[in-house]
Amino acid sequence: MNILLTGAGGFIGSHLHKELNSEHKVFQVFHPSDYIEGKNSFSVNLTNVSAVNKLIKDLSKQQKIDAIIHLASAMASSDKIDDVRLLNENILIIDNVINIAKSVKPKIFINFSSMAVYPNISGTFSEDSLPTPQKNPDCIYGLSKYCSEVMIDFLLRNENISIVHLRISQVHGKGMRTDRIIPVMLKELKDTNTITVYGDGERTSNFINVDKLVKKVEFFIQEDIYGTYNVGDRNISFLELAQGLIDKYGDENSTINKEPQGNKEKFILDISKLRSVYKN
């Protein structure tokens, strides 16, 4: 199978390419700042129409693209969480990727969305839950992901393309961003032999290892399944998360410091729909 992978230079993209490239021909689309030269590698700013048109022209010289896996996205940082330019950039990206899909006409389009489309409040959230990113600290990012889902469904409605939206939970593993909760906890553990959990550690979220995520993406490539799926693994409190890290990386003197201030929301990602089709 010939696969076009956007966001190939990112944390998840690099893991996906490593796994998929052994059995498939993967055409990688890198942001120019992340570009790694290779036979099937393209350096493209996906917000630039001219650059995207050149990519479309280059792809037309290749074998037919069977699948698109769309990962490329502007990411929110803690100091730019309210920056609306993030929304504008991701809408530009998805508009251009949709035009690529219209040109290469893949059989399947797998779009990486996010559980940030849901509110960050206590409750259980399935694919039928109302997206309310305005109740999530990652509102602008979550909104951009939901807009991408809507745009893909609407603008590709007349194309013969199976569309899959994967609403991904918190992904961890080798190469992840150092400002994410697990690396932050591990750094504190290394420096002080202590992990601090806020809100008394009651906050709950869903986490999935990147290797497990890759296996699930492979499943959707191989099977004739489409629609929207929550993709995660374990719903776990931050206190349980900290204890698990201490069990694995700490020692008998490692401690957990519980601070009462902070988020105590118990967000449960319902992945029963995924489990109904993915049995591994």
Coordinates of N, CA, C and O in Angstrom, one line a residue, residues 43-206:
S43 N 9.5 18.2 1.6 CA 9.6 19.3 2.6 C 8.5 20.3 2.1 O 8.6 21.0 1.1
V44 N 7.4 20.4 2.9 CA 6.3 21.2 2.5 C 5.7 22.0 3.7 O 5.4 21.4 4.8
N45 N 5.5 23.3 3.5 CA 4.7 24.1 4.5 C 3.3 24.0 4.1 O 2.9 24.5 3.1
L46 N 2.5 23.2 4.8 CA 1.1 22.9 4.4 C 0.2 24.1 4.5 O -1.0 23.9 4.2
T47 N 0.7 25.2 5.0 CA -0.2 26.4 5.0 C 0.0 27.2 3.7 O -0.7 28.2 3.5
N48 N 1.0 26.8 2.9 CA 1.4 27.5 1.7 C 0.8 26.9 0.5 O 1.1 25.7 0.1
V49 N -0.1 27.5 -0.2 CA -0.9 26.9 -1.3 C 0.1 26.6 -2.4 O 0.0 25.5 -3.0
S50 N 1.1 27.4 -2.7 CA 2.0 27.1 -3.8 C 2.8 25.9 -3.5 O 3.0 25.0 -4.4
A51 N 3.3 25.7 -2.3 CA 4.0 24.6 -1.9 C 3.2 23.3 -2.0 O 3.7 22.2 -2.4
V52 N 1.9 23.4 -1.6 CA 1.0 22.3 -1.6 C 0.7 21.9 -3.1 O 0.7 20.7 -3.4
N53 N 0.5 22.9 -3.9 CA 0.3 22.6 -5.4 C 1.5 21.9 -6.0 O 1.4 21.0 -6.8
K54 N 2.7 22.3 -5.6 CA 3.9 21.6 -6.0 C 3.9 20.1 -5.5 O 4.3 19.2 -6.3
L55 N 3.5 19.9 -4.3 CA 3.5 18.6 -3.8 C 2.5 17.7 -4.6 O 2.8 16.6 -4.9
I56 N 1.3 18.3 -4.9 CA 0.3 17.6 -5.7 C 0.9 17.2 -7.0 O 0.7 16.0 -7.5
K57 N 1.6 18.1 -7.6 CA 2.3 17.8 -8.9 C 3.3 16.7 -8.8 O 3.4 15.8 -9.6
D58 N 4.1 16.7 -7.7 CA 5.1 15.7 -7.5 C 4.5 14.4 -7.2 O 5.0 13.3 -7.7
L59 N 3.4 14.3 -6.5 CA 2.7 13.1 -6.2 C 2.1 12.5 -7.4 O 2.0 11.2 -7.5
S60 N 1.7 13.3 -8.4 CA 1.1 12.8 -9.6 C 2.1 12.0 -10.4 O 1.7 11.1 -11.2
K61 N 3.4 12.1 -10.1 CA 4.4 11.4 -10.8 C 4.7 10.0 -10.2 O 5.4 9.2 -10.7
Q62 N 4.1 9.9 -9.0 CA 4.4 8.7 -8.2 C 3.2 7.6 -8.5 O 2.3 7.9 -9.2
Q63 N 3.4 6.5 -7.8 CA 2.3 5.5 -7.9 C 1.1 6.1 -7.1 O 1.2 7.0 -6.3
K64 N -0.1 5.5 -7.4 CA -1.3 6.0 -6.7 C -1.2 5.9 -5.2 O -0.7 4.9 -4.7
I65 N -1.7 6.9 -4.6 CA -1.7 7.0 -3.1 C -3.0 6.2 -2.6 O -4.1 6.6 -3.0
D66 N -2.8 5.2 -1.8 CA -4.0 4.4 -1.3 C -4.6 5.0 0.0 O -5.7 4.8 0.2
A67 N -3.7 5.6 0.8 CA -4.2 6.1 2.1 C -3.5 7.4 2.4 O -2.3 7.6 2.1
I68 N -4.2 8.3 3.1 CA -3.6 9.5 3.7 C -3.8 9.4 5.2 O -4.8 9.1 5.7
I69 N -2.7 9.5 5.9 CA -2.7 9.7 7.4 C -2.3 11.1 7.7 O -1.2 11.5 7.5
H70 N -3.3 11.9 8.2 CA -3.0 13.3 8.4 C -2.7 13.6 9.9 O -3.6 13.5 10.7
L71 N -1.5 13.9 10.1 CA -1.0 14.2 11.5 C -0.6 15.7 11.7 O -0.6 16.2 12.8
A72 N -0.2 16.3 10.6 CA 0.4 17.6 10.6 C -0.6 18.6 11.3 O -1.7 18.7 11.0
S73 N 0.0 19.4 12.3 CA -0.9 20.3 13.0 C 0.0 21.3 13.8 O 1.0 20.9 14.3
A74 N -0.5 22.5 13.9 CA 0.1 23.5 14.8 C -0.3 23.1 16.2 O -1.5 22.8 16.4
M75 N 0.6 23.1 17.1 CA 0.3 22.6 18.5 C 0.3 23.8 19.5 O 1.0 24.8 19.3
A76 N -0.5 23.7 20.5 CA -0.6 24.7 21.5 C 0.5 24.6 22.5 O 0.9 23.5 22.8
S77 N 1.1 25.7 22.9 CA 2.0 25.7 24.0 C 1.4 26.4 25.2 O 0.5 27.2 25.0
S78 N 2.0 26.2 26.4 CA 1.4 26.8 27.6 C 1.3 28.3 27.6 O 0.4 28.9 28.2
D79 N 2.2 29.0 26.9 CA 2.2 30.4 26.9 C 1.4 31.0 25.7 O 1.3 32.2 25.6
K80 N 0.9 30.1 24.8 CA 0.1 30.6 23.7 C -1.3 29.9 23.6 O -1.8 29.7 22.5
I81 N -1.8 29.6 24.8 CA -3.0 28.7 24.8 C -4.2 29.5 24.3 O -5.2 28.9 23.8
D82 N -4.2 30.8 24.3 CA -5.3 31.6 23.8 C -5.1 32.2 22.5 O -5.9 33.0 22.0
D83 N -4.0 31.8 21.8 CA -3.7 32.4 20.5 C -4.5 31.9 19.4 O -4.4 30.7 19.0
V84 N -5.4 32.7 18.9 CA -6.4 32.3 17.8 C -5.6 31.9 16.5 O -6.2 31.2 15.7
R85 N -4.4 32.4 16.4 CA -3.7 32.1 15.2 C -3.5 30.6 15.0 O -3.3 30.1 13.9
L86 N -3.5 29.8 16.1 CA -3.4 28.4 16.1 C -4.6 27.8 15.3 O -4.4 26.9 14.4
L87 N -5.8 28.3 15.6 CA -7.0 27.9 14.8 C -6.9 28.2 13.3 O -7.1 27.4 12.5
N88 N -6.4 29.4 13.0 CA -6.3 29.8 11.6 C -5.3 29.0 10.9 O -5.6 28.6 9.7
E89 N -4.2 28.7 11.5 CA -3.1 27.9 10.9 C -3.6 26.5 10.6 O -3.4 25.9 9.5
N90 N -4.3 25.9 11.6 CA -4.8 24.5 11.4 C -5.9 24.4 10.4 O -6.0 23.4 9.7
I91 N -6.7 25.4 10.3 CA -7.7 25.4 9.2 C -7.1 25.5 7.8 O -7.5 24.9 6.9
L92 N -6.0 26.4 7.7 CA -5.3 26.4 6.4 C -4.7 25.1 6.1 O -4.8 24.6 4.9
I93 N -4.1 24.4 7.1 CA -3.5 23.1 6.8 C -4.5 22.1 6.4 O -4.3 21.4 5.3
I94 N -5.7 22.0 7.0 CA -6.6 21.0 6.7 C -7.3 21.3 5.3 O -7.6 20.4 4.5
D95 N -7.5 22.6 5.0 CA -8.0 23.0 3.7 C -7.1 22.5 2.6 O -7.5 21.9 1.6
N96 N -5.8 22.7 2.8 CA -4.8 22.2 1.8 C -4.7 20.7 1.7 O -4.5 20.2 0.6
V97 N -4.8 20.0 2.8 CA -4.7 18.6 2.8 C -5.9 18.0 2.2 O -5.8 17.0 1.5
I98 N -7.1 18.6 2.4 CA -8.3 18.2 1.7 C -8.1 18.3 0.2 O -8.5 17.4 -0.6
N99 N -7.5 19.4 -0.3 CA -7.2 19.5 -1.7 C -6.3 18.4 -2.2 O -6.4 18.0 -3.4
I100 N -5.3 18.0 -1.4 CA -4.4 16.9 -1.8 C -5.2 15.7 -1.9 O -5.1 14.9 -2.9
A101 N -6.1 15.4 -1.0 CA -7.0 14.2 -1.1 C -7.9 14.2 -2.3 O -8.0 13.2 -3.0
K102 N -8.4 15.4 -2.7 CA -9.2 15.4 -3.9 C -8.4 15.1 -5.1 O -8.9 14.6 -6.1
S103 N -7.1 15.5 -5.1 CA -6.3 15.2 -6.2 C -5.8 13.8 -6.3 O -5.9 13.1 -7.4
V104 N -5.3 13.2 -5.2 CA -4.7 11.9 -5.3 C -5.8 10.8 -5.1 O -5.5 9.6 -5.4
K105 N -6.9 11.1 -4.5 CA -8.1 10.2 -4.4 C -7.7 8.9 -3.7 O -7.8 7.8 -4.3
P106 N -7.3 9.0 -2.4 CA -7.0 7.7 -1.7 C -8.3 6.9 -1.4 O -9.4 7.5 -1.5
K107 N -8.1 5.7 -1.1 CA -9.2 4.9 -0.6 C -9.7 5.2 0.8 O -10.8 5.2 1.1
I108 N -8.7 5.7 1.6 CA -9.0 5.9 3.0 C -8.2 7.2 3.4 O -7.1 7.4 3.0
F109 N -8.9 8.0 4.3 CA -8.3 9.2 4.9 C -8.4 9.1 6.4 O -9.5 9.1 6.9
I110 N -7.3 8.9 7.0 CA -7.2 8.8 8.5 C -6.8 10.2 9.1 O -5.7 10.6 8.9
N111 N -7.7 10.8 9.8 CA -7.4 12.1 10.4 C -7.2 12.0 11.9 O -8.0 11.5 12.6
F112 N -6.1 12.5 12.3 CA -5.8 12.6 13.7 C -6.4 13.8 14.4 O -6.0 14.9 14.1
S113 N -7.4 13.5 15.2 CA -8.1 14.5 15.9 C -7.6 14.4 17.4 O -6.5 13.9 17.6
S114 N -8.4 14.8 18.3 CA -7.9 14.9 19.7 C -9.1 14.8 20.7 O -10.2 15.3 20.4
M115 N -8.9 14.3 21.9 CA -9.9 14.3 22.9 C -10.1 15.7 23.4 O -11.0 15.9 24.2
A116 N -9.3 16.7 23.0 CA -9.5 18.1 23.3 C -10.8 18.7 22.7 O -11.2 19.8 23.0
V117 N -11.5 17.9 21.8 CA -12.8 18.4 21.3 C -13.8 18.3 22.4 O -14.9 18.9 22.3
Y118 N -13.5 17.5 23.5 CA -14.5 17.3 24.6 C -14.1 18.3 25.7 O -13.0 18.8 25.8
P119 N -15.1 18.6 26.6 CA -14.8 19.4 27.8 C -13.9 18.7 28.7 O -13.9 17.5 28.9
N120 N -13.0 19.5 29.4 CA -12.2 18.9 30.5 C -12.9 19.0 31.8 O -12.5 19.8 32.7
I121 N -14.0 18.2 31.9 CA -14.8 18.2 33.2 C -15.0 16.8 33.6 O -14.7 15.9 32.8
S122 N -15.5 16.6 34.8 CA -15.8 15.2 35.2 C -16.9 14.6 34.4 O -18.0 15.3 34.1
G123 N -16.8 13.4 34.0 CA -17.8 12.7 33.2 C -17.2 11.7 32.3 O -16.0 11.6 32.2
T124 N -18.0 11.0 31.6 CA -17.6 10.0 30.6 C -18.0 10.5 29.3 O -19.2 10.8 29.0
F125 N -17.1 10.4 28.3 CA -17.3 11.0 27.0 C -17.1 10.0 25.9 O -16.0 9.5 25.8
S126 N -18.1 9.8 25.1 CA -18.1 8.9 24.0 C -18.1 9.7 22.7 O -18.3 10.9 22.7
E127 N -18.1 9.0 21.6 CA -18.1 9.7 20.3 C -19.5 10.4 20.1 O -19.6 11.3 19.2
D128 N -20.5 10.0 20.8 CA -21.8 10.6 20.7 C -21.9 11.9 21.6 O -22.9 12.6 21.5
S129 N -20.9 12.1 22.5 CA -21.0 13.3 23.3 C -20.8 14.6 22.5 O -20.1 14.6 21.5
L130 N -21.5 15.6 23.0 CA -21.4 16.9 22.3 C -20.0 17.5 22.4 O -19.5 17.7 23.6
P131 N -19.3 17.8 21.3 CA -18.0 18.5 21.4 C -18.2 19.9 22.0 O -19.0 20.7 21.5
T132 N -17.5 20.1 23.1 CA -17.6 21.5 23.8 C -16.1 21.9 24.2 O -15.8 21.9 25.4
P133 N -15.3 22.2 23.2 CA -13.9 22.5 23.5 C -13.8 23.8 24.3 O -12.8 24.0 25.0
Q134 N -14.9 24.6 24.3 CA -14.8 25.9 25.1 C -14.7 25.6 26.6 O -14.4 26.5 27.4
K135 N -15.0 24.4 27.0 CA -14.8 24.0 28.4 C -13.5 23.2 28.7 O -13.4 22.5 29.6
N136 N -12.6 23.4 27.8 CA -11.3 22.7 27.9 C -10.2 23.8 27.8 O -10.2 24.7 27.0
P137 N -9.2 23.7 28.7 CA -8.1 24.6 28.6 C -7.4 24.7 27.3 O -6.8 25.7 26.9
D138 N -7.4 23.6 26.5 CA -6.9 23.5 25.1 C -8.0 23.8 24.1 O -8.0 23.2 23.0
C139 N -8.8 24.8 24.5 CA -10.0 25.2 23.6 C -9.6 25.4 22.2 O -10.2 24.8 21.3
I140 N -8.7 26.3 21.9 CA -8.4 26.7 20.5 C -7.9 25.5 19.7 O -8.3 25.3 18.6
Y141 N -7.0 24.7 20.4 CA -6.5 23.5 19.7 C -7.6 22.5 19.5 O -7.8 22.0 18.4
G142 N -8.5 22.3 20.5 CA -9.6 21.4 20.4 C -10.6 21.8 19.3 O -11.1 21.0 18.5
L143 N -10.8 23.1 19.3 CA -11.7 23.7 18.3 C -11.2 23.5 16.9 O -11.9 23.1 15.9
S144 N -9.9 23.7 16.7 CA -9.2 23.5 15.4 C -9.4 22.0 15.0 O -9.6 21.7 13.8
K145 N -9.3 21.1 15.9 CA -9.4 19.7 15.6 C -10.9 19.3 15.2 O -11.1 18.6 14.2
Y146 N -11.8 19.9 15.9 CA -13.2 19.6 15.5 C -13.6 20.3 14.2 O -14.2 19.7 13.4
C147 N -13.1 21.5 14.0 CA -13.3 22.1 12.7 C -12.7 21.3 11.5 O -13.3 21.1 10.5
S148 N -11.6 20.7 11.8 CA -10.9 19.8 10.8 C -11.8 18.6 10.5 O -12.0 18.2 9.3
E149 N -12.4 18.0 11.5 CA -13.3 16.9 11.3 C -14.5 17.3 10.4 O -14.8 16.6 9.4
V150 N -15.1 18.4 10.7 CA -16.3 18.9 10.0 C -15.9 19.2 8.6 O -16.6 18.8 7.6
M151 N -14.8 19.9 8.4 CA -14.4 20.3 7.0 C -14.1 19.0 6.1 O -14.5 19.0 5.0
I152 N -13.4 18.1 6.7 CA -13.1 16.8 6.0 C -14.4 16.1 5.5 O -14.6 15.8 4.4
D153 N -15.3 16.0 6.5 CA -16.6 15.3 6.2 C -17.4 16.0 5.1 O -17.9 15.4 4.2
F154 N -17.4 17.3 5.2 CA -18.2 18.1 4.3 C -17.6 18.2 2.9 O -18.2 18.0 1.9
L155 N -16.3 18.6 2.9 CA -15.6 18.9 1.6 C -15.2 17.7 0.8 O -15.0 17.7 -0.4
L156 N -15.2 16.5 1.5 CA -15.0 15.2 0.8 C -16.2 14.4 0.7 O -16.1 13.2 0.4
R157 N -17.4 15.0 0.9 CA -18.6 14.2 0.9 C -18.9 13.6 -0.4 O -19.6 12.6 -0.5
N158 N -18.5 14.2 -1.5 CA -18.8 13.6 -2.8 C -17.6 12.8 -3.4 O -17.7 12.4 -4.6
E159 N -16.6 12.6 -2.6 CA -15.5 11.7 -3.0 C -15.7 10.3 -2.5 O -16.3 10.1 -1.4
N160 N -15.2 9.4 -3.2 CA -15.3 8.0 -2.8 C -14.1 7.6 -1.9 O -13.3 6.8 -2.2
I161 N -14.1 8.2 -0.7 CA -13.0 8.1 0.3 C -13.6 7.7 1.6 O -14.5 8.3 2.1
S162 N -13.1 6.6 2.2 CA -13.5 6.2 3.6 C -12.8 7.1 4.5 O -11.5 7.2 4.5
I163 N -13.5 7.8 5.4 CA -12.9 8.8 6.3 C -13.0 8.3 7.8 O -14.0 7.8 8.2
V164 N -11.8 8.3 8.4 CA -11.7 7.9 9.8 C -11.2 9.1 10.6 O -10.1 9.6 10.3
H165 N -11.9 9.5 11.7 CA -11.4 10.5 12.6 C -11.0 9.8 13.9 O -11.8 9.1 14.5
L166 N -9.8 9.9 14.3 CA -9.3 9.3 15.6 C -9.1 10.4 16.6 O -8.2 11.2 16.5
R167 N -9.9 10.4 17.7 CA -9.8 11.3 18.7 C -8.9 10.8 19.8 O -9.3 10.0 20.6
I168 N -7.6 11.2 19.7 CA -6.5 10.6 20.4 C -6.4 11.1 21.9 O -6.6 12.3 22.1
S169 N -6.1 10.2 22.8 CA -5.9 10.7 24.2 C -4.5 11.1 24.4 O -3.8 11.4 23.4
Q170 N -4.0 11.2 25.6 CA -2.6 11.7 25.8 C -1.6 10.6 25.5 O -1.7 9.5 26.1
V171 N -0.8 10.9 24.5 CA 0.2 9.9 24.0 C 1.5 10.1 24.7 O 2.0 11.2 24.8
H172 N 2.1 8.9 25.1 CA 3.4 9.0 25.8 C 4.3 8.0 25.1 O 3.9 7.0 24.5
G173 N 5.6 8.2 25.3 CA 6.6 7.2 24.8 C 7.9 8.0 24.4 O 8.0 9.2 24.6
K174 N 8.8 7.2 23.9 CA 10.1 7.8 23.5 C 10.0 8.9 22.5 O 9.4 8.7 21.4
G175 N 10.6 10.1 22.8 CA 10.5 11.2 21.8 C 9.4 12.2 22.1 O 9.3 13.1 21.3
M176 N 8.6 11.9 23.1 CA 7.5 12.9 23.4 C 8.0 14.2 23.9 O 9.2 14.3 24.4
R177 N 7.2 15.2 23.8 CA 7.6 16.6 24.3 C 7.9 16.6 25.8 O 7.2 15.9 26.6
T178 N 8.9 17.3 26.2 CA 9.3 17.3 27.6 C 8.4 18.1 28.5 O 8.5 18.0 29.7
D179 N 7.5 18.9 27.9 CA 6.5 19.6 28.7 C 5.3 18.9 29.1 O 4.4 19.4 29.7
R180 N 5.2 17.6 28.6 CA 4.0 16.8 28.9 C 4.1 16.2 30.3 O 5.2 16.2 30.9
I181 N 3.0 15.8 30.9 CA 2.9 15.4 32.3 C 3.9 14.3 32.7 O 4.5 14.4 33.8
I182 N 4.0 13.3 31.9 CA 4.9 12.2 32.3 C 6.4 12.6 32.3 O 7.1 12.4 33.3
P183 N 6.9 13.3 31.3 CA 8.3 13.8 31.4 C 8.5 14.8 32.5 O 9.6 14.8 33.2
V184 N 7.5 15.6 32.8 CA 7.6 16.5 33.9 C 7.7 15.8 35.3 O 8.6 16.1 36.1
M185 N 6.9 14.8 35.4 CA 6.9 14.0 36.6 C 8.3 13.2 36.8 O 8.9 13.2 37.8
L186 N 8.8 12.7 35.7 CA 10.0 11.9 35.7 C 11.2 12.8 36.0 O 12.1 12.4 36.7
K187 N 11.2 14.1 35.5 CA 12.2 15.0 35.8 C 12.3 15.4 37.3 O 13.3 15.4 37.9
E188 N 11.1 15.6 37.8 CA 11.0 15.9 39.3 C 11.5 14.8 40.1 O 12.2 14.9 41.1
L189 N 11.1 13.6 39.7 CA 11.5 12.4 40.4 C 13.1 12.2 40.3 O 13.7 11.9 41.4
K190 N 13.6 12.5 39.2 CA 15.1 12.4 39.0 C 15.8 13.4 39.9 O 16.8 13.1 40.5
D191 N 15.3 14.6 39.9 CA 15.9 15.8 40.5 C 15.8 15.7 42.1 O 16.7 16.1 42.8
T192 N 14.6 15.3 42.5 CA 14.2 15.5 43.9 C 13.8 14.2 44.6 O 13.5 14.2 45.8
N193 N 13.6 13.1 43.8 CA 13.1 11.9 44.3 C 11.6 12.0 44.8 O 11.2 11.3 45.7
T194 N 11.0 13.0 44.3 CA 9.6 13.3 44.7 C 8.8 13.6 43.4 O 9.3 14.2 42.4
I195 N 7.5 13.3 43.4 CA 6.6 13.7 42.4 C 5.4 14.5 43.0 O 4.8 14.0 43.9
T196 N 5.2 15.7 42.5 CA 4.1 16.5 43.0 C 2.9 16.3 42.2 O 3.0 16.4 40.9
V197 N 1.8 16.0 42.8 CA 0.5 15.9 42.1 C -0.4 17.0 42.7 O -0.6 17.1 43.9
Y198 N -1.1 17.7 41.8 CA -2.0 18.8 42.2 C -3.4 18.3 42.2 O -3.7 17.3 41.7
G199 N -4.2 19.1 42.9 CA -5.6 18.6 43.1 C -5.7 17.3 43.9 O -6.6 16.5 43.7
D200 N -4.7 17.1 44.8 CA -4.5 15.9 45.6 C -4.4 14.6 44.7 O -4.6 13.5 45.1
G201 N -4.0 14.9 43.4 CA -3.8 13.7 42.5 C -5.1 13.1 42.0 O -5.1 12.1 41.4
E202 N -6.3 13.8 42.3 CA -7.6 13.2 41.9 C -7.9 13.3 40.4 O -8.7 12.6 39.8
R203 N -7.2 14.3 39.7 CA -7.5 14.5 38.3 C -7.3 13.2 37.5 O -6.3 12.5 37.8
T204 N -8.2 12.9 36.6 CA -8.1 11.7 35.9 C -8.2 12.0 34.4 O -8.9 12.9 33.9
S205 N -7.4 11.2 33.6 CA -7.3 11.4 32.2 C -7.0 10.1 31.5 O -6.8 9.1 32.2
N206 N -6.9 10.0 30.2 CA -6.7 8.8 29.5 C -5.3 8.9 28.8 O -4.9 9.9 28.3

